[in-house]
């Protein structure tokens, strides 16, 4: 048994926990879904597909994608650029090609035949356009090969496609030849982009200057290229794909056996050394295992198993999958996960590792239920990190594989939830629209081709009976884009590929769909090779108790939404009280840390300054100490629940004195005690001064100067409520606590609330707000330069007319704006308050209280970063242009550069 808790060192603040008590609880088994109900859901999937496909054909074709909000096609160059996302568009009717084999699977054979004729008649592949090699390979080349596979199957059946003469295969080879120039590098790794008409060389190609590519971009080629080689008999494609995979394998970190996220295609140096199973790496691992399944080359299985062992050793923290550094794999690289890792439970099913697949999938399901969809990225405490959701299919994919492996009707209910959420929140008159923000339900005008290529395949297969399918899916393997390639290709000649042992046969037909049937028959000598795992465990033998999967899921559900009651832990009579109670614990107390060690509780320092608190009962010095540790961890949970209060939105610190005049607004975190600024019409206005001592943890020595002012305090050394009491005793009218973590900013970290000290805080009657380091530093620098700085503490930014109501408006404002009120009704001019940040409760040093794990605040409006330049030109106040004024402007300019760099980093990571 083990328990996981997260908190910041020496503060016990922002305790972010994920309680995972694997208890043998008695649970009622879920009821099987009736055949009639499955049929109803299957038909619903078909209706939803029809809605999406018909709207694409009616409103978008021959464009690459449908824009479902405006009911028109997305044509590259005619719509505003979306950056790298548009590299998937090549003016080749992307959605239609990507959907070909879906039509056949959903029994729409006549529509498939018509679609193939359209592709042959209308689609050109020699367009002068730069496209992503990765996206074009998995979507277009994969779509053409999947379509070809279906056409051949239907033709052989004797009813449809009798006219077909491998036309789609000819197009696939044409496209493959247009992608080959990208592989002309010394390493064999492809350039990330290629011009379909001009390749990668010469100025007319407008590409070929890139130096970096992602691991998945270079390592997700082998299935499509090998299939193309074996369909056509031309080995050149498979040779290049194998060369790229071989290079990536050679460049793995030899100690950790992990690969980084981004690599230099010329030197082979890792550019980004973080490693995970999500964006940038995901399908590299997927294609190693599936290449073995499709091609029968045991080398791929050997490599996959070596990687997989390292993933489970370093990255997997069930149910979480957290990125690490390849050279220091015990050091986490981030404290959030991206939605692309949702494919991994499905891959674990193929591997035969069912237990962690169940755990991770359940975590993803609970996050889905919490936010209706998987956010593009979410934190380890299941909050939104990036709020978009482009209708990704990976979660549905893993749901299907787990149902196939376990036949647990629970996963049918999961599929029903996915269907319901798509219809309730994403369905629009012209199709299905991606979610711009899962918190607000706002839409984005996009419906990516993978939605039709993958989502409806997996959902249809989930609810369909065997007789509903037009062919045996066990005879095919799914690519990462869910295109169907026949396993019979393994019988074709492989270029320069080692042959399997003569006394062996490969029975791989069921591999893509059911882990228990991943089998090969090998000689006794080869079974001793520790790098091979030829036979996946039979789930009936592994899990004889049919309640076992439910017992795995329930604690995870409890960790995410606290919906399941946890059994109380009781000590045996006469054993006394635990040696350490949660309310007494201080993370900077060595004696307390030693007591934790004896109870089997260890601390892991994370990159962002937090500490992960993990309890392993088996590492306790005794059974009694292990029970004490379990009680301690449960008390931490209960203490957090007692402290939990309604989540408060961000507050504003608005600088209103010369030369700012309300134009700068800093996003601030609220306190759970003191004056509630949301109930104040005017807010609290006053001049700021630095408290002495700066920590505010003792009576102020400059009380006379603080009186009637807003005190500036540094975070640390004592609790927030104690700081508030000291400055209130000195006569302050408010307080601002500034983070001591250099470089922290509300634009790169979630805001948090300041909690009380566990006692009654009704005696605190002034407002206390929290600023991260960068926001606080702007305020401190302004105070240093202008000596007298006046601010307004309020629940939101105010327009200048209301700020100066009843007072003479500064003359420069009157001159620069004839109607200041009208001008500023929306937001201040040079800064704006970001109400999209999610708050997280924080306590100060030595505080035993824990931060509540609340739901995200639903933002009223997503207005961008905490400091944001107004695109509208506006006359600046007439101020002395001395060096001090320039330094404040320079600081704000530097901050904007930091924000741009952070946004670019986010863009690169997904």
PDB file of C-alpha atoms in Angstrom, residues 569-713:
ATOM      1  CA  UNK A 569      -7.800   3.262   9.781  1.00  0.00           C
ATOM      2  CA  UNK A 570      -7.911   1.984  13.344  1.00  0.00           C
ATOM      3  CA  UNK A 571      -4.990   1.233  15.577  1.00  0.00           C
ATOM      4  CA  UNK A 572      -5.093  -1.808  17.732  1.00  0.00           C
ATOM      5  CA  UNK A 573      -6.111  -1.160  21.373  1.00  0.00           C
ATOM      6  CA  UNK A 574      -3.234  -0.161  23.555  1.00  0.00           C
ATOM      7  CA  UNK A 575      -0.980   0.893  20.671  1.00  0.00           C
ATOM      8  CA  UNK A 576      -1.235   4.553  21.615  1.00  0.00           C
ATOM      9  CA  UNK A 577      -1.265   7.604  19.358  1.00  0.00           C
ATOM     10  CA  UNK A 578       0.884   8.018  16.237  1.00  0.00           C
ATOM     11  CA  UNK A 579       4.251   9.602  16.978  1.00  0.00           C
ATOM     12  CA  UNK A 580       3.546  12.507  14.591  1.00  0.00           C
ATOM     13  CA  UNK A 581       0.230  14.179  13.839  1.00  0.00           C
ATOM     14  CA  UNK A 582      -0.419  15.962  10.554  1.00  0.00           C
ATOM     15  CA  UNK A 583      -1.376  19.229  12.228  1.00  0.00           C
ATOM     16  CA  UNK A 584       2.002  19.322  14.013  1.00  0.00           C
ATOM     17  CA  UNK A 585       4.174  18.495  11.025  1.00  0.00           C
ATOM     18  CA  UNK A 586       6.755  21.003   9.768  1.00  0.00           C
ATOM     19  CA  UNK A 587       8.634  20.099   6.610  1.00  0.00           C
ATOM     20  CA  UNK A 588      11.784  21.923   7.722  1.00  0.00           C
ATOM     21  CA  UNK A 589      12.009  20.041  11.033  1.00  0.00           C
ATOM     22  CA  UNK A 590      14.703  17.311  10.868  1.00  0.00           C
ATOM     23  CA  UNK A 591      13.093  15.357  13.701  1.00  0.00           C
ATOM     24  CA  UNK A 592       9.801  15.293  11.823  1.00  0.00           C
ATOM     25  CA  UNK A 593      11.530  14.094   8.670  1.00  0.00           C
ATOM     26  CA  UNK A 594      13.162  11.263  10.609  1.00  0.00           C
ATOM     27  CA  UNK A 595       9.777  10.248  12.011  1.00  0.00           C
ATOM     28  CA  UNK A 596       8.400  10.210   8.463  1.00  0.00           C
ATOM     29  CA  UNK A 597      11.240   7.965   7.375  1.00  0.00           C
ATOM     30  CA  UNK A 598      10.455   5.502  10.145  1.00  0.00           C
ATOM     31  CA  UNK A 599       6.834   5.442   9.016  1.00  0.00           C
ATOM     32  CA  UNK A 600       7.856   4.647   5.434  1.00  0.00           C
ATOM     33  CA  UNK A 601       7.175   8.178   4.186  1.00  0.00           C
ATOM     34  CA  UNK A 602       9.788   9.680   1.859  1.00  0.00           C
ATOM     35  CA  UNK A 603      10.167  13.079   0.214  1.00  0.00           C
ATOM     36  CA  UNK A 604      11.073  13.600  -3.439  1.00  0.00           C
ATOM     37  CA  UNK A 605      12.067  17.093  -4.513  1.00  0.00           C
ATOM     38  CA  UNK A 606      10.426  18.192  -7.753  1.00  0.00           C
ATOM     39  CA  UNK A 607      11.785  20.677 -10.260  1.00  0.00           C
ATOM     40  CA  UNK A 608       9.193  23.366  -9.493  1.00  0.00           C
ATOM     41  CA  UNK A 609      10.138  23.562  -5.826  1.00  0.00           C
ATOM     42  CA  UNK A 610       7.446  21.258  -4.568  1.00  0.00           C
ATOM     43  CA  UNK A 611       8.034  18.033  -2.746  1.00  0.00           C
ATOM     44  CA  UNK A 612       6.305  14.754  -3.461  1.00  0.00           C
ATOM     45  CA  UNK A 613       5.375  12.912  -0.278  1.00  0.00           C
ATOM     46  CA  UNK A 614       5.169   9.145  -0.815  1.00  0.00           C
ATOM     47  CA  UNK A 615       4.279   6.478   1.716  1.00  0.00           C
ATOM     48  CA  UNK A 616       5.484   2.913   1.162  1.00  0.00           C
ATOM     49  CA  UNK A 617       4.163   0.707   3.931  1.00  0.00           C
ATOM     50  CA  UNK A 618       6.781  -1.942   3.188  1.00  0.00           C
ATOM     51  CA  UNK A 619       9.603   0.539   3.924  1.00  0.00           C
ATOM     52  CA  UNK A 620       8.420   1.325   7.447  1.00  0.00           C
ATOM     53  CA  UNK A 621      10.535   0.051  10.335  1.00  0.00           C
ATOM     54  CA  UNK A 622       7.628  -1.987  11.665  1.00  0.00           C
ATOM     55  CA  UNK A 623       4.017  -2.863  10.989  1.00  0.00           C
ATOM     56  CA  UNK A 624       2.949  -0.406  13.698  1.00  0.00           C
ATOM     57  CA  UNK A 625       5.059   2.358  12.102  1.00  0.00           C
ATOM     58  CA  UNK A 626       3.514   1.565   8.724  1.00  0.00           C
ATOM     59  CA  UNK A 627       0.051   1.947  10.224  1.00  0.00           C
ATOM     60  CA  UNK A 628       1.147   5.219  11.789  1.00  0.00           C
ATOM     61  CA  UNK A 629       2.266   6.360   8.361  1.00  0.00           C
ATOM     62  CA  UNK A 630      -1.064   5.472   6.825  1.00  0.00           C
ATOM     63  CA  UNK A 631      -2.853   7.384   9.566  1.00  0.00           C
ATOM     64  CA  UNK A 632      -0.541  10.369   9.060  1.00  0.00           C
ATOM     65  CA  UNK A 633      -1.271  10.477   5.349  1.00  0.00           C
ATOM     66  CA  UNK A 634      -4.999  10.151   5.923  1.00  0.00           C
ATOM     67  CA  UNK A 635      -4.884  12.938   8.508  1.00  0.00           C
ATOM     68  CA  UNK A 636      -3.196  15.108   5.889  1.00  0.00           C
ATOM     69  CA  UNK A 637      -6.129  14.454   3.587  1.00  0.00           C
ATOM     70  CA  UNK A 638      -8.707  15.125   6.272  1.00  0.00           C
ATOM     71  CA  UNK A 639      -6.926  18.282   7.373  1.00  0.00           C
ATOM     72  CA  UNK A 640      -6.982  19.528   3.793  1.00  0.00           C
ATOM     73  CA  UNK A 641     -10.684  18.790   3.504  1.00  0.00           C
ATOM     74  CA  UNK A 642     -11.417  20.709   6.698  1.00  0.00           C
ATOM     75  CA  UNK A 643      -9.550  23.715   5.304  1.00  0.00           C
ATOM     76  CA  UNK A 644     -11.242  23.560   1.942  1.00  0.00           C
ATOM     77  CA  UNK A 645     -13.215  26.669   1.127  1.00  0.00           C
ATOM     78  CA  UNK A 646     -14.855  28.124  -1.939  1.00  0.00           C
ATOM     79  CA  UNK A 647     -12.314  28.857  -4.628  1.00  0.00           C
ATOM     80  CA  UNK A 648     -11.721  32.568  -4.979  1.00  0.00           C
ATOM     81  CA  UNK A 649     -10.935  34.319  -8.274  1.00  0.00           C
ATOM     82  CA  UNK A 650      -7.754  36.354  -8.800  1.00  0.00           C
ATOM     83  CA  UNK A 651      -7.555  39.912  -7.475  1.00  0.00           C
ATOM     84  CA  UNK A 652      -5.916  43.023  -8.931  1.00  0.00           C
ATOM     85  CA  UNK A 653      -3.159  45.335  -7.749  1.00  0.00           C
ATOM     86  CA  UNK A 654      -3.483  48.451  -9.897  1.00  0.00           C
ATOM     87  CA  UNK A 655      -0.736  51.105  -9.809  1.00  0.00           C
ATOM     88  CA  UNK A 656      -2.568  54.431  -9.969  1.00  0.00           C
ATOM     89  CA  UNK A 657       0.104  56.998  -9.106  1.00  0.00           C
ATOM     90  CA  UNK A 658       2.378  58.944 -11.478  1.00  0.00           C
ATOM     91  CA  UNK A 659       3.444  57.906 -14.092  1.00  0.00           C
ATOM     92  CA  UNK A 660       1.224  54.814 -14.318  1.00  0.00           C
ATOM     93  CA  UNK A 661      -2.225  56.303 -13.659  1.00  0.00           C
ATOM     94  CA  UNK A 662      -3.930  52.917 -13.574  1.00  0.00           C
ATOM     95  CA  UNK A 663      -2.353  51.577 -16.719  1.00  0.00           C
ATOM     96  CA  UNK A 664      -0.497  48.740 -14.964  1.00  0.00           C
ATOM     97  CA  UNK A 665      -2.487  45.973 -13.329  1.00  0.00           C
ATOM     98  CA  UNK A 666      -0.796  43.054 -11.605  1.00  0.00           C
ATOM     99  CA  UNK A 667      -2.617  39.757 -11.168  1.00  0.00           C
ATOM    100  CA  UNK A 668      -2.736  38.875  -7.481  1.00  0.00           C
ATOM    101  CA  UNK A 669      -3.756  35.838  -5.469  1.00  0.00           C
ATOM    102  CA  UNK A 670      -6.402  36.294  -2.755  1.00  0.00           C
ATOM    103  CA  UNK A 671      -6.455  35.227   0.895  1.00  0.00           C
ATOM    104  CA  UNK A 672      -9.112  33.084   2.513  1.00  0.00           C
ATOM    105  CA  UNK A 673      -9.319  35.553   5.357  1.00  0.00           C
ATOM    106  CA  UNK A 674      -9.464  39.304   5.822  1.00  0.00           C
ATOM    107  CA  UNK A 675     -11.443  41.829   3.777  1.00  0.00           C
ATOM    108  CA  UNK A 676     -13.309  40.329   0.835  1.00  0.00           C
ATOM    109  CA  UNK A 677     -12.512  42.729  -1.998  1.00  0.00           C
ATOM    110  CA  UNK A 678     -15.323  41.316  -4.139  1.00  0.00           C
ATOM    111  CA  UNK A 679     -17.774  42.925  -1.713  1.00  0.00           C
ATOM    112  CA  UNK A 680     -16.050  46.303  -1.816  1.00  0.00           C
ATOM    113  CA  UNK A 681     -17.278  48.806  -4.414  1.00  0.00           C
ATOM    114  CA  UNK A 682     -14.217  51.037  -4.165  1.00  0.00           C
ATOM    115  CA  UNK A 683     -11.522  48.567  -3.143  1.00  0.00           C
ATOM    116  CA  UNK A 684      -8.686  49.635  -0.846  1.00  0.00           C
ATOM    117  CA  UNK A 685      -6.478  52.481  -2.014  1.00  0.00           C
ATOM    118  CA  UNK A 686      -3.222  53.612  -0.467  1.00  0.00           C
ATOM    119  CA  UNK A 687       0.498  54.225  -0.744  1.00  0.00           C
ATOM    120  CA  UNK A 688       2.802  51.241  -0.358  1.00  0.00           C
ATOM    121  CA  UNK A 689       5.778  50.859   1.928  1.00  0.00           C
ATOM    122  CA  UNK A 690       8.111  48.001   2.774  1.00  0.00           C
ATOM    123  CA  UNK A 691       7.583  46.474   6.195  1.00  0.00           C
ATOM    124  CA  UNK A 692      10.519  46.078   8.575  1.00  0.00           C
ATOM    125  CA  UNK A 693      11.259  43.268   9.068  1.00  0.00           C
ATOM    126  CA  UNK A 694      10.433  42.465   5.461  1.00  0.00           C
ATOM    127  CA  UNK A 695       9.127  39.030   6.416  1.00  0.00           C
ATOM    128  CA  UNK A 696       6.474  40.594   8.649  1.00  0.00           C
ATOM    129  CA  UNK A 697       6.981  37.788  11.144  1.00  0.00           C
ATOM    130  CA  UNK A 698       7.604  40.068  14.107  1.00  0.00           C
ATOM    131  CA  UNK A 699       6.296  43.407  15.351  1.00  0.00           C
ATOM    132  CA  UNK A 700       7.215  46.086  12.825  1.00  0.00           C
ATOM    133  CA  UNK A 701      10.024  48.452  13.702  1.00  0.00           C
ATOM    134  CA  UNK A 702       8.697  51.045  11.221  1.00  0.00           C
ATOM    135  CA  UNK A 703       5.109  50.920  12.465  1.00  0.00           C
ATOM    136  CA  UNK A 704       4.788  54.693  12.396  1.00  0.00           C
ATOM    137  CA  UNK A 705       5.591  54.763   8.705  1.00  0.00           C
ATOM    138  CA  UNK A 706       3.377  51.786   7.886  1.00  0.00           C
ATOM    139  CA  UNK A 707       0.336  53.313   9.570  1.00  0.00           C
ATOM    140  CA  UNK A 708      -2.314  54.223   7.015  1.00  0.00           C
ATOM    141  CA  UNK A 709      -0.388  52.557   4.205  1.00  0.00           C
ATOM    142  CA  UNK A 710      -0.322  49.207   2.383  1.00  0.00           C
ATOM    143  CA  UNK A 711       2.573  47.103   3.649  1.00  0.00           C
ATOM    144  CA  UNK A 712       4.809  45.084   1.331  1.00  0.00           C
ATOM    145  CA  UNK A 713       5.967  41.780   2.800  1.00  0.00           C
TER     146      UNK A 713
END
